[in-house]
Amino acid sequence: MEIYQTILSPRQEEILQSASILFSEKGYEGASMRDLAEALDIKPASLYSHYRGKDEILWEIAQRCAGEFLAKITPIAAADTAPLYRLERMLQGHIEVMIANRTASAVFFREWKNLPEPRRSEFALLIARYEGLFLQVLQEGMDDGSLAPASTQLLMRSLLAATNWLPRWYHDEGALSLETIKQVLSHTLLFGLIRPSPPV
């Protein structure tokens, strides 16, 4: 499935940004088009002139976010480097996209399930495609012996779940820089907390 992203007007970009924040804070079902119009300080009729309904806005946000994640991770997964190195870079790339799109990421991971059919099934394929990149590299690591045999599904879900909570607490002015968080978290998830024993 290809991702087709339309060229948006400045007003449409503003609508999507406000909707991402609203859906992230109130949830898709808890937010209304009237809420969105009030957040934008425009009349509901003006909002409907840009988007026919809430589901169309959700679809646009979800697709654009999926495009960013896939564009970042696909070339890393396909690189001719060791699987563990690729996994570390993939996790760091995943974190980068999340932090750059904090509110839209919440839509990408949770609210897309509110899409009506057939778009919900179409988007589920994009999620599967993205997760498949991690499954592929995890399997390569097991095949070359750098990773212990285990359920690739369990490992993939554990790695992504451990990073997906970052947008909830990360702040640009926080004590830890994004670069530090990326390096420490990805390294810890892949290599653990135990300090290697000194040579005897």
mmCIF file of C-alpha atoms in Angstrom:
data_model
loop_
_atom_site.group_PDB
_atom_site.id
_atom_site.type_symbol
_atom_site.label_atom_id
_atom_site.label_comp_id
_atom_site.label_asym_id
_atom_site.label_seq_id
_atom_site.Cartn_x
_atom_site.Cartn_y
_atom_site.Cartn_z
ATOM 1 C CA MET A 1 0.000 0.000 0.000
ATOM 2 C CA GLU A 2 1.427 3.362 -1.053
ATOM 3 C CA ILE A 3 1.010 6.472 1.075
ATOM 4 C CA TYR A 4 -0.429 9.359 -0.885
ATOM 5 C CA GLN A 5 -0.021 12.667 0.891
ATOM 6 C CA THR A 6 -1.837 15.679 -0.463
ATOM 7 C CA ILE A 7 -0.274 19.125 -0.615
ATOM 8 C CA LEU A 8 -1.951 21.114 2.118
ATOM 9 C CA SER A 9 -2.737 24.786 2.401
ATOM 10 C CA PRO A 10 -1.412 26.716 5.437
ATOM 11 C CA ARG A 11 -4.932 26.634 6.922
ATOM 12 C CA GLN A 12 -5.159 22.854 6.488
ATOM 13 C CA GLU A 13 -1.762 22.436 8.169
ATOM 14 C CA GLU A 14 -3.035 24.539 11.052
ATOM 15 C CA ILE A 15 -6.188 22.428 11.283
ATOM 16 C CA LEU A 16 -4.202 19.179 11.410
ATOM 17 C CA GLN A 17 -1.848 20.525 14.084
ATOM 18 C CA SER A 18 -4.742 21.670 16.267
ATOM 19 C CA ALA A 19 -6.617 18.404 15.678
ATOM 20 C CA SER A 20 -3.536 16.370 16.658
ATOM 21 C CA ILE A 21 -3.361 18.221 19.967
ATOM 22 C CA LEU A 22 -7.106 17.898 20.539
ATOM 23 C CA PHE A 23 -7.229 14.169 19.703
ATOM 24 C CA SER A 24 -4.157 13.562 21.870
ATOM 25 C CA GLU A 25 -5.637 15.382 24.866
ATOM 26 C CA LYS A 26 -9.318 14.406 24.645
ATOM 27 C CA GLY A 27 -9.193 11.291 22.483
ATOM 28 C CA TYR A 28 -10.787 11.091 19.046
ATOM 29 C CA GLU A 29 -14.213 10.144 20.380
ATOM 30 C CA GLY A 30 -14.153 12.871 23.027
ATOM 31 C CA ALA A 31 -13.305 15.656 20.575
ATOM 32 C CA SER A 32 -15.849 17.266 18.261
ATOM 33 C CA MET A 33 -15.607 19.402 15.161
ATOM 34 C CA ARG A 34 -17.062 22.239 17.255
ATOM 35 C CA ASP A 35 -14.207 21.788 19.779
ATOM 36 C CA LEU A 36 -11.735 22.005 16.925
ATOM 37 C CA ALA A 37 -13.372 25.095 15.456
ATOM 38 C CA GLU A 38 -13.224 26.773 18.883
ATOM 39 C CA ALA A 39 -9.535 25.865 19.266
ATOM 40 C CA LEU A 40 -8.853 27.454 15.883
ATOM 41 C CA ASP A 41 -11.145 30.430 16.625
ATOM 42 C CA ILE A 42 -13.100 29.889 13.424
ATOM 43 C CA LYS A 43 -16.711 29.047 12.633
ATOM 44 C CA PRO A 44 -17.599 25.359 12.186
ATOM 45 C CA ALA A 45 -18.777 26.105 8.630
ATOM 46 C CA SER A 46 -15.286 27.334 7.775
ATOM 47 C CA LEU A 47 -13.804 24.132 9.152
ATOM 48 C CA TYR A 48 -16.135 21.987 7.028
ATOM 49 C CA SER A 49 -15.018 23.890 3.942
ATOM 50 C CA HIS A 50 -11.581 22.295 4.405
ATOM 51 C CA TYR A 51 -12.532 18.837 5.709
ATOM 52 C CA ARG A 52 -15.852 17.041 5.404
ATOM 53 C CA GLY A 53 -15.645 15.500 8.834
ATOM 54 C CA LYS A 54 -13.590 14.371 11.797
ATOM 55 C CA ASP A 55 -12.742 11.000 10.237
ATOM 56 C CA GLU A 56 -11.189 12.708 7.220
ATOM 57 C CA ILE A 57 -8.952 14.759 9.525
ATOM 58 C CA LEU A 58 -7.955 11.648 11.475
ATOM 59 C CA TRP A 59 -7.104 9.843 8.232
ATOM 60 C CA GLU A 60 -4.896 12.717 7.059
ATOM 61 C CA ILE A 61 -3.023 12.918 10.379
ATOM 62 C CA ALA A 62 -2.523 9.151 10.585
ATOM 63 C CA GLN A 63 -1.309 8.817 6.994
ATOM 64 C CA ARG A 64 1.140 11.683 7.245
ATOM 65 C CA CYS A 65 2.570 10.324 10.491
ATOM 66 C CA ALA A 66 2.876 6.821 9.029
ATOM 67 C CA GLY A 67 4.751 8.307 6.080
ATOM 68 C CA GLU A 68 7.283 9.950 8.403
ATOM 69 C CA PHE A 69 7.921 6.789 10.416
ATOM 70 C CA LEU A 70 8.298 4.637 7.304
ATOM 71 C CA ALA A 71 10.519 7.167 5.517
ATOM 72 C CA LYS A 72 12.862 7.252 8.522
ATOM 73 C CA ILE A 73 13.044 3.546 9.342
ATOM 74 C CA THR A 74 12.822 1.793 5.949
ATOM 75 C CA PRO A 75 16.316 2.754 4.682
ATOM 76 C CA ILE A 76 17.891 1.908 8.054
ATOM 77 C CA ALA A 77 16.289 -1.547 8.048
ATOM 78 C CA ALA A 78 17.524 -2.163 4.490
ATOM 79 C CA ALA A 79 21.136 -1.068 5.128
ATOM 80 C CA ASP A 80 23.981 -3.540 4.672
ATOM 81 C CA THR A 81 25.113 -3.454 8.302
ATOM 82 C CA ALA A 82 24.920 -5.776 11.304
ATOM 83 C CA PRO A 83 21.371 -6.422 12.578
ATOM 84 C CA LEU A 84 22.107 -5.168 16.105
ATOM 85 C CA TYR A 85 23.547 -1.931 14.751
ATOM 86 C CA ARG A 86 20.477 -1.461 12.552
ATOM 87 C CA LEU A 87 18.112 -2.174 15.442
ATOM 88 C CA GLU A 88 19.823 0.431 17.589
ATOM 89 C CA ARG A 89 19.581 3.023 14.808
ATOM 90 C CA MET A 90 15.961 2.051 14.106
ATOM 91 C CA LEU A 91 15.000 2.603 17.745
ATOM 92 C CA GLN A 92 16.784 5.952 17.726
ATOM 93 C CA GLY A 93 15.009 6.920 14.505
ATOM 94 C CA HIS A 94 11.684 5.832 15.988
ATOM 95 C CA ILE A 95 12.315 8.090 18.981
ATOM 96 C CA GLU A 96 13.308 11.014 16.735
ATOM 97 C CA VAL A 97 10.090 10.853 14.725
ATOM 98 C CA MET A 98 7.982 10.500 17.865
ATOM 99 C CA ILE A 99 9.496 13.523 19.554
ATOM 100 C CA ALA A 100 9.301 15.617 16.390
ATOM 101 C CA ASN A 101 5.587 14.701 16.073
ATOM 102 C CA ARG A 102 4.523 14.221 19.683
ATOM 103 C CA THR A 103 0.789 14.785 19.358
ATOM 104 C CA ALA A 104 0.499 13.163 15.918
ATOM 105 C CA SER A 105 2.338 10.104 17.258
ATOM 106 C CA ALA A 106 -0.426 9.593 19.819
ATOM 107 C CA VAL A 107 -2.866 9.444 16.917
ATOM 108 C CA PHE A 108 -0.581 7.080 15.011
ATOM 109 C CA PHE A 109 -0.362 4.604 17.890
ATOM 110 C CA ARG A 110 -3.856 4.803 19.409
ATOM 111 C CA GLU A 111 -6.545 6.834 17.723
ATOM 112 C CA TRP A 112 -6.239 5.316 14.226
ATOM 113 C CA LYS A 113 -8.442 2.459 15.452
ATOM 114 C CA ASN A 114 -11.356 4.906 15.330
ATOM 115 C CA LEU A 115 -11.061 5.197 11.549
ATOM 116 C CA PRO A 116 -14.144 3.893 9.720
ATOM 117 C CA GLU A 117 -13.786 1.015 7.293
ATOM 118 C CA PRO A 118 -12.219 0.522 4.821
ATOM 119 C CA ARG A 119 -9.644 3.048 6.008
ATOM 120 C CA ARG A 120 -9.113 1.282 9.342
ATOM 121 C CA SER A 121 -8.095 -1.921 7.540
ATOM 122 C CA GLU A 122 -5.923 0.048 5.120
ATOM 123 C CA PHE A 123 -4.115 1.745 7.976
ATOM 124 C CA ALA A 124 -3.687 -1.542 9.837
ATOM 125 C CA LEU A 125 -1.630 -2.658 6.830
ATOM 126 C CA LEU A 126 0.637 0.374 7.251
ATOM 127 C CA ILE A 127 1.123 -0.467 10.936
ATOM 128 C CA ALA A 128 1.929 -4.068 10.001
ATOM 129 C CA ARG A 129 4.376 -2.837 7.355
ATOM 130 C CA TYR A 130 6.160 -0.673 9.905
ATOM 131 C CA GLU A 131 6.304 -3.380 12.560
ATOM 132 C CA GLY A 132 7.467 -5.793 9.874
ATOM 133 C CA LEU A 133 10.683 -3.804 9.453
ATOM 134 C CA PHE A 134 11.584 -4.515 13.086
ATOM 135 C CA LEU A 135 10.514 -8.159 12.799
ATOM 136 C CA GLN A 136 12.730 -8.593 9.747
ATOM 137 C CA VAL A 137 15.862 -7.207 11.422
ATOM 138 C CA LEU A 138 15.199 -9.103 14.659
ATOM 139 C CA GLN A 139 14.969 -12.322 12.659
ATOM 140 C CA GLU A 140 18.214 -11.515 10.859
ATOM 141 C CA GLY A 141 19.886 -11.060 14.243
ATOM 142 C CA MET A 142 18.688 -14.481 15.355
ATOM 143 C CA ASP A 143 19.762 -16.049 12.078
ATOM 144 C CA ASP A 144 23.328 -14.748 12.368
ATOM 145 C CA GLY A 145 23.563 -15.665 16.071
ATOM 146 C CA SER A 146 23.873 -12.115 17.424
ATOM 147 C CA LEU A 147 20.472 -12.438 19.115
ATOM 148 C CA ALA A 148 19.228 -15.353 21.211
ATOM 149 C CA PRO A 149 16.256 -17.241 19.735
ATOM 150 C CA ALA A 150 12.959 -15.775 20.925
ATOM 151 C CA SER A 151 9.558 -14.660 19.664
ATOM 152 C CA THR A 152 10.207 -11.819 17.231
ATOM 153 C CA GLN A 153 6.648 -10.562 17.788
ATOM 154 C CA LEU A 154 7.193 -10.349 21.550
ATOM 155 C CA LEU A 155 10.554 -8.622 21.161
ATOM 156 C CA MET A 156 9.243 -6.129 18.595
ATOM 157 C CA ARG A 157 6.263 -5.183 20.739
ATOM 158 C CA SER A 158 8.439 -4.887 23.857
ATOM 159 C CA LEU A 159 10.971 -2.616 22.130
ATOM 160 C CA LEU A 160 8.344 -0.298 20.675
ATOM 161 C CA ALA A 161 6.235 -0.243 23.853
ATOM 162 C CA ALA A 162 9.315 0.745 25.865
ATOM 163 C CA THR A 163 9.856 3.811 23.670
ATOM 164 C CA ASN A 164 6.275 4.856 22.865
ATOM 165 C CA TRP A 165 5.705 6.433 26.290
ATOM 166 C CA LEU A 166 8.450 9.030 25.735
ATOM 167 C CA PRO A 167 6.201 11.785 24.308
ATOM 168 C CA ARG A 168 4.213 11.761 27.556
ATOM 169 C CA TRP A 169 7.081 13.068 29.655
ATOM 170 C CA TYR A 170 9.803 14.395 27.361
ATOM 171 C CA HIS A 171 10.343 18.166 27.425
ATOM 172 C CA ASP A 172 12.752 20.144 25.279
ATOM 173 C CA GLU A 173 14.002 21.959 28.387
ATOM 174 C CA GLY A 174 14.421 18.754 30.429
ATOM 175 C CA ALA A 175 17.630 17.658 32.136
ATOM 176 C CA LEU A 176 18.345 15.021 29.488
ATOM 177 C CA SER A 177 18.921 15.929 25.867
ATOM 178 C CA LEU A 178 17.126 14.037 23.124
ATOM 179 C CA GLU A 179 20.457 12.697 21.900
ATOM 180 C CA THR A 180 21.264 11.295 25.352
ATOM 181 C CA ILE A 181 17.817 9.721 25.684
ATOM 182 C CA LYS A 182 18.109 8.106 22.246
ATOM 183 C CA GLN A 183 21.506 6.620 22.951
ATOM 184 C CA VAL A 184 20.878 5.458 26.526
ATOM 185 C CA LEU A 185 17.425 4.012 25.900
ATOM 186 C CA SER A 186 18.264 2.196 22.656
ATOM 187 C CA HIS A 187 21.511 0.792 24.086
ATOM 188 C CA THR A 188 19.833 -0.318 27.322
ATOM 189 C CA LEU A 189 16.959 -2.028 25.508
ATOM 190 C CA LEU A 190 19.321 -3.980 23.283
ATOM 191 C CA PHE A 191 22.284 -4.637 25.571
ATOM 192 C CA GLY A 192 20.843 -4.493 29.084
ATOM 193 C CA LEU A 193 21.844 -2.855 32.344
ATOM 194 C CA ILE A 194 24.571 -5.256 33.493
ATOM 195 C CA ARG A 195 28.107 -3.882 33.438
ATOM 196 C CA PRO A 196 30.519 -6.344 31.806
ATOM 197 C CA SER A 197 32.818 -8.120 34.299
ATOM 198 C CA PRO A 198 36.422 -6.892 34.243
ATOM 199 C CA PRO A 199 38.949 -9.280 32.755
ATOM 200 C CA VAL A 200 40.523 -11.651 35.288
#
